[in-house]
Amino acid sequence: MYRKSFIDSYLNNNFSFEEAKSEIDFVLEVLFDFKYKDFLLGKMLEPWQAAKIEKVIKERVSTRKPIQQIVGQAFFFGRRFFVNKSTLIPRPETELLVEEVLSLSKEFEQPKILDIGTGSGCIPLSLIMENNKITAHCVDVSISALETAKKNALFHNILNNIKFIKSNLFENVNEKYDIIVSNPPYIPIKEKDNLEIEVRDYDPALALFAYDDLGIEFYKKIIESSKGYLNSKAYLAFELGINQACYVKELLEKNNFNEIKIVKDFNSIERIIIAKIDN
């Protein structure tokens, strides 16, 4: 009974049925560990639970604020992470970056990884939880984002494997790494008005926008500075925006990186780029 009224609230506000179903299932699991199969088995929500979900849905459909920010959590790589207005909501495409870096990490006995622009910390924390030999240093210019990443590290009980550094890119970084990974800001600021409300008005601008026409300014800065922070036979790994692969590849080649690999996402978009340097 409740489920139908939840879905109707979405449909009456121009959301698709699939979006409604997905978000309602997400809220039920996050708030009450209640899964769709529980409905099929005849489990019912308590009235107070239904009222809480109705409140969440009302805020979602009236403001277009992302459901993950409303409930303060998101799922990434099969695990829960705290998120807020200071952190990007983890996207499924970014899981590809984690998968590729995990594969690279197998080349090192004790992989040491730097994550630039860590946000919620979902990338390095997922890497450590999949490979407990990894040590990760997490950089972000936002203190609030770093506090959220620390909260996630504490929640997942991996504080011993991780270090947090407030830094604008490499400004306060003093060590060398086997892999530097980043999902940097890559949306050209000129495209801001074309974005969905959920992204434009609620994701942190610091994590979204680059201020050049191609959206590659942060790739350029990281690539040009990274050689001083990479061990021998080390890697750079980036998430990419749409149509940026060729430009980032050219930057890597100009800076003497080799073995360049580009990975497409599930929509056949060139989404991940990896390169190696011998130093």
Short mmCIF file of C-alpha atoms in Angstrom, two decimals:
data_model
loop_
_atom_site.label_atom_id
_atom_site.label_comp_id
_atom_site.label_asym_id
_atom_site.label_seq_id
_atom_site.Cartn_x
_atom_site.Cartn_y
_atom_site.Cartn_z
CA MET A 1 0.00 0.00 0.00
CA TYR A 2 2.68 2.47 1.05
CA ARG A 3 4.93 1.57 -1.86
CA LYS A 4 2.30 2.56 -4.43
CA SER A 5 1.77 5.94 -2.76
CA PHE A 6 5.53 6.51 -2.70
CA ILE A 7 5.78 5.80 -6.43
CA ASP A 8 2.76 8.00 -7.18
CA SER A 9 4.50 10.92 -5.44
CA TYR A 10 7.34 10.60 -7.92
CA LEU A 11 5.15 10.08 -10.98
CA ASN A 12 3.02 13.10 -10.10
CA ASN A 13 6.16 15.22 -10.19
CA ASN A 14 7.44 14.12 -13.60
CA PHE A 15 9.88 11.45 -12.48
CA SER A 16 10.03 8.18 -14.39
CA PHE A 17 8.74 4.94 -12.92
CA GLU A 18 12.23 3.43 -13.00
CA GLU A 19 13.72 6.39 -11.17
CA ALA A 20 10.93 6.24 -8.58
CA LYS A 21 11.38 2.52 -7.98
CA SER A 22 15.16 2.77 -7.75
CA GLU A 23 15.12 5.66 -5.29
CA ILE A 24 12.40 4.19 -3.10
CA ASP A 25 14.28 0.89 -2.87
CA PHE A 26 17.41 2.88 -1.97
CA VAL A 27 15.68 4.85 0.80
CA LEU A 28 14.05 1.75 2.27
CA GLU A 29 17.40 -0.01 2.48
CA VAL A 30 19.36 2.94 3.82
CA LEU A 31 16.84 3.97 6.47
CA PHE A 32 15.41 0.64 7.56
CA ASP A 33 17.47 -2.13 5.91
CA PHE A 34 14.21 -2.99 4.15
CA LYS A 35 14.58 -4.62 0.73
CA TYR A 36 12.08 -5.17 -2.07
CA LYS A 37 12.02 -8.89 -1.37
CA ASP A 38 10.69 -8.08 2.11
CA PHE A 39 7.53 -6.69 0.49
CA LEU A 40 7.17 -9.87 -1.52
CA LEU A 41 7.44 -11.88 1.70
CA GLY A 42 4.63 -9.83 3.23
CA LYS A 43 6.66 -7.62 5.54
CA MET A 44 4.99 -4.29 6.24
CA LEU A 45 6.30 -0.87 7.16
CA GLU A 46 5.28 0.65 10.46
CA PRO A 47 3.29 3.89 10.10
CA TRP A 48 6.15 5.94 11.57
CA GLN A 49 8.54 4.42 9.01
CA ALA A 50 6.18 5.26 6.17
CA ALA A 51 5.85 8.83 7.47
CA LYS A 52 9.63 9.24 7.50
CA ILE A 53 9.93 7.98 3.93
CA GLU A 54 7.11 10.26 2.82
CA LYS A 55 8.99 13.22 4.29
CA VAL A 56 12.14 12.27 2.38
CA ILE A 57 10.24 11.81 -0.87
CA LYS A 58 8.45 15.14 -0.44
CA GLU A 59 11.78 16.93 -0.13
CA ARG A 60 13.18 15.05 -3.12
CA VAL A 61 10.35 15.76 -5.55
CA SER A 62 9.81 19.38 -4.46
CA THR A 63 13.46 20.50 -4.48
CA ARG A 64 15.16 17.97 -6.82
CA LYS A 65 17.85 17.60 -4.17
CA PRO A 66 19.59 14.26 -4.73
CA ILE A 67 18.14 11.49 -2.62
CA GLN A 68 21.62 10.56 -1.38
CA GLN A 69 22.16 14.03 0.08
CA ILE A 70 18.75 13.98 1.74
CA VAL A 71 19.49 10.73 3.58
CA GLY A 72 23.23 11.46 3.87
CA GLN A 73 24.41 8.16 2.42
CA ALA A 74 25.24 6.55 -0.90
CA PHE A 75 26.25 3.10 -2.08
CA PHE A 76 29.54 2.62 -3.89
CA PHE A 77 31.27 -0.63 -4.76
CA GLY A 78 28.63 -2.45 -2.72
CA ARG A 79 29.25 -0.46 0.45
CA ARG A 80 27.73 2.50 2.28
CA PHE A 81 29.42 5.89 2.38
CA PHE A 82 28.39 9.08 4.11
CA VAL A 83 27.92 11.99 1.72
CA ASN A 84 26.87 15.63 2.03
CA LYS A 85 26.93 18.94 0.18
CA SER A 86 30.76 18.99 0.36
CA THR A 87 31.22 15.68 -1.46
CA LEU A 88 30.33 14.38 -4.88
CA ILE A 89 27.76 11.61 -4.85
CA PRO A 90 29.65 8.51 -6.05
CA ARG A 91 28.72 7.46 -9.57
CA PRO A 92 28.70 3.91 -10.98
CA GLU A 93 31.24 4.98 -13.62
CA THR A 94 33.77 5.66 -10.89
CA GLU A 95 33.63 2.00 -9.87
CA LEU A 96 35.44 1.29 -13.14
CA LEU A 97 38.30 3.46 -11.93
CA VAL A 98 38.49 1.44 -8.72
CA GLU A 99 38.50 -1.83 -10.68
CA GLU A 100 41.34 -0.66 -12.91
CA VAL A 101 43.45 0.61 -10.00
CA LEU A 102 42.88 -2.63 -8.11
CA SER A 103 44.30 -4.49 -11.09
CA LEU A 104 47.34 -2.20 -11.18
CA SER A 105 47.89 -2.58 -7.43
CA LYS A 106 48.66 -6.27 -7.88
CA GLU A 107 51.99 -5.29 -9.47
CA PHE A 108 53.25 -3.94 -6.13
CA GLU A 109 53.98 -5.77 -2.88
CA GLN A 110 52.80 -2.94 -0.66
CA PRO A 111 50.97 -0.53 -2.99
CA LYS A 112 51.09 3.11 -1.98
CA ILE A 113 48.38 5.22 -3.57
CA LEU A 114 47.58 8.93 -3.66
CA ASP A 115 43.98 10.00 -4.33
CA ILE A 116 43.68 13.62 -5.45
CA GLY A 117 40.32 15.23 -4.77
CA THR A 118 39.17 12.45 -2.48
CA GLY A 119 35.74 13.85 -1.54
CA SER A 120 33.90 11.19 0.45
CA GLY A 121 36.96 8.95 0.22
CA CYS A 122 35.00 6.30 -1.67
CA ILE A 123 37.84 5.55 -4.11
CA PRO A 124 40.74 4.95 -1.68
CA LEU A 125 38.57 3.32 0.98
CA SER A 126 37.14 0.89 -1.56
CA LEU A 127 40.65 0.11 -2.76
CA ILE A 128 41.83 -0.68 0.76
CA MET A 129 38.78 -2.80 1.53
CA GLU A 130 39.43 -4.85 -1.59
CA ASN A 131 43.21 -5.09 -1.05
CA ASN A 132 44.33 -4.61 2.55
CA LYS A 133 47.97 -4.33 1.46
CA ILE A 134 47.21 -0.89 0.04
CA THR A 135 48.13 2.29 1.90
CA ALA A 136 46.35 5.39 0.66
CA HIS A 137 46.91 9.10 1.14
CA CYS A 138 43.86 11.25 0.45
CA VAL A 139 44.14 14.85 -0.69
CA ASP A 140 41.38 17.43 -0.85
CA VAL A 141 41.28 21.21 -0.69
CA SER A 142 38.01 21.05 1.27
CA ILE A 143 38.27 20.48 5.02
CA SER A 144 34.61 19.44 5.12
CA ALA A 145 35.20 16.80 2.46
CA LEU A 146 38.20 15.45 4.36
CA GLU A 147 36.15 15.25 7.55
CA THR A 148 33.56 13.21 5.67
CA ALA A 149 36.25 10.91 4.27
CA LYS A 150 37.61 10.40 7.80
CA LYS A 151 34.10 9.60 9.03
CA ASN A 152 33.81 6.97 6.30
CA ALA A 153 37.23 5.52 7.18
CA LEU A 154 36.17 5.25 10.82
CA PHE A 155 32.86 3.66 9.83
CA HIS A 156 34.69 1.03 7.78
CA ASN A 157 37.42 0.60 10.42
CA ILE A 158 40.40 1.26 8.16
CA LEU A 159 42.03 4.30 9.75
CA ASN A 160 45.37 2.48 10.03
CA ASN A 161 45.76 2.22 6.24
CA ILE A 162 44.96 5.78 5.36
CA LYS A 163 46.17 9.35 5.75
CA PHE A 164 44.31 12.59 5.03
CA ILE A 165 46.02 15.72 3.73
CA LYS A 166 44.48 19.14 3.18
CA SER A 167 46.15 20.24 -0.01
CA ASN A 168 45.50 22.00 -3.28
CA LEU A 169 46.71 19.20 -5.56
CA PHE A 170 50.36 18.50 -4.58
CA GLU A 171 50.85 21.62 -2.46
CA ASN A 172 51.22 19.73 0.86
CA VAL A 173 52.25 16.33 -0.52
CA ASN A 174 55.79 15.25 0.33
CA GLU A 175 56.02 11.55 -0.56
CA LYS A 176 56.14 9.30 -3.62
CA TYR A 177 53.57 6.77 -4.76
CA ASP A 178 53.09 3.70 -6.91
CA ILE A 179 49.75 4.93 -8.23
CA ILE A 180 48.21 8.39 -8.33
CA VAL A 181 44.48 8.28 -8.93
CA SER A 182 42.03 11.11 -9.45
CA ASN A 183 38.49 11.88 -10.48
CA PRO A 184 39.16 15.60 -10.92
CA PRO A 185 36.74 18.42 -11.77
CA TYR A 186 36.22 18.08 -15.51
CA ILE A 187 32.98 19.81 -16.51
CA PRO A 188 33.73 23.05 -18.39
CA ILE A 189 32.14 25.90 -16.46
CA LYS A 190 30.47 27.09 -19.66
CA GLU A 191 28.28 23.94 -19.51
CA LYS A 192 26.94 24.69 -16.04
CA ASP A 193 23.51 25.91 -17.17
CA ASN A 194 22.97 22.74 -19.21
CA LEU A 195 23.36 20.39 -16.26
CA GLU A 196 20.56 18.65 -14.40
CA ILE A 197 19.33 20.53 -11.34
CA GLU A 198 20.54 17.70 -9.10
CA VAL A 199 24.11 18.24 -10.29
CA ARG A 200 24.18 21.99 -10.96
CA ASP A 201 22.56 23.10 -7.71
CA TYR A 202 23.63 20.42 -5.24
CA ASP A 203 26.96 18.80 -6.12
CA PRO A 204 29.93 20.87 -4.85
CA ALA A 205 31.23 23.23 -7.52
CA LEU A 206 34.80 22.60 -6.36
CA ALA A 207 34.46 18.97 -7.42
CA LEU A 208 32.63 19.62 -10.68
CA PHE A 209 33.98 22.50 -12.69
CA ALA A 210 37.11 23.27 -14.67
CA TYR A 211 37.57 26.77 -16.00
CA ASP A 212 39.03 26.09 -19.43
CA ASP A 213 37.04 25.39 -22.57
CA LEU A 214 37.87 21.66 -22.71
CA GLY A 215 37.60 20.90 -19.00
CA ILE A 216 41.15 19.52 -18.83
CA GLU A 217 42.95 22.07 -16.66
CA PHE A 218 43.22 19.74 -13.66
CA TYR A 219 44.48 16.84 -15.76
CA LYS A 220 47.17 19.15 -17.09
CA LYS A 221 48.19 20.34 -13.62
CA ILE A 222 48.29 16.82 -12.17
CA ILE A 223 50.14 15.27 -15.11
CA GLU A 224 52.78 17.99 -15.28
CA SER A 225 53.48 17.87 -11.53
CA SER A 226 53.04 14.16 -10.88
CA LYS A 227 56.46 12.94 -11.99
CA GLY A 228 58.03 14.30 -8.82
CA TYR A 229 55.61 12.22 -6.76
CA LEU A 230 55.74 8.88 -8.59
CA ASN A 231 58.05 5.96 -7.89
CA SER A 232 59.76 4.11 -10.72
CA LYS A 233 57.36 2.18 -12.96
CA ALA A 234 54.39 3.94 -11.40
CA TYR A 235 50.96 4.80 -12.77
CA LEU A 236 48.52 7.65 -13.20
CA ALA A 237 44.82 6.74 -13.39
CA PHE A 238 42.01 9.21 -14.12
CA GLU A 239 38.29 9.27 -14.63
CA LEU A 240 37.42 11.26 -17.77
CA GLY A 241 34.61 13.45 -18.94
CA ILE A 242 32.92 12.90 -22.29
CA ASN A 243 35.21 13.52 -25.29
CA GLN A 244 38.25 14.25 -23.15
CA ALA A 245 40.25 11.06 -23.70
CA CYS A 246 42.15 12.30 -26.75
CA TYR A 247 43.24 15.53 -25.04
CA VAL A 248 44.36 13.82 -21.84
CA LYS A 249 46.18 11.15 -23.85
CA GLU A 250 48.07 13.90 -25.67
CA LEU A 251 49.03 15.51 -22.35
CA LEU A 252 50.32 12.19 -21.05
CA GLU A 253 52.37 11.56 -24.17
CA LYS A 254 53.90 15.06 -24.02
CA ASN A 255 54.99 14.33 -20.46
CA ASN A 256 56.69 11.02 -21.33
CA PHE A 257 54.04 8.65 -19.98
CA ASN A 258 53.62 5.41 -21.89
CA GLU A 259 51.54 2.21 -21.98
CA ILE A 260 48.46 4.39 -22.18
CA LYS A 261 45.18 2.50 -21.78
CA ILE A 262 41.67 3.89 -22.27
CA VAL A 263 38.65 2.05 -20.84
CA LYS A 264 35.06 2.58 -21.97
CA ASP A 265 32.13 2.57 -19.56
CA PHE A 266 28.83 0.71 -19.95
CA ASN A 267 27.60 3.46 -22.31
CA SER A 268 30.69 3.04 -24.52
CA ILE A 269 32.08 6.40 -23.35
CA GLU A 270 35.85 6.59 -22.93
CA ARG A 271 35.75 6.97 -19.18
CA ILE A 272 39.09 5.84 -17.66
CA ILE A 273 42.66 6.54 -18.76
CA ILE A 274 45.77 4.90 -17.31
CA ALA A 275 49.40 5.62 -18.08
CA LYS A 276 52.78 4.47 -16.80
CA ILE A 277 56.04 6.27 -16.28
CA ASP A 278 59.45 4.64 -15.84
CA ASN A 279 61.19 7.59 -14.11
#
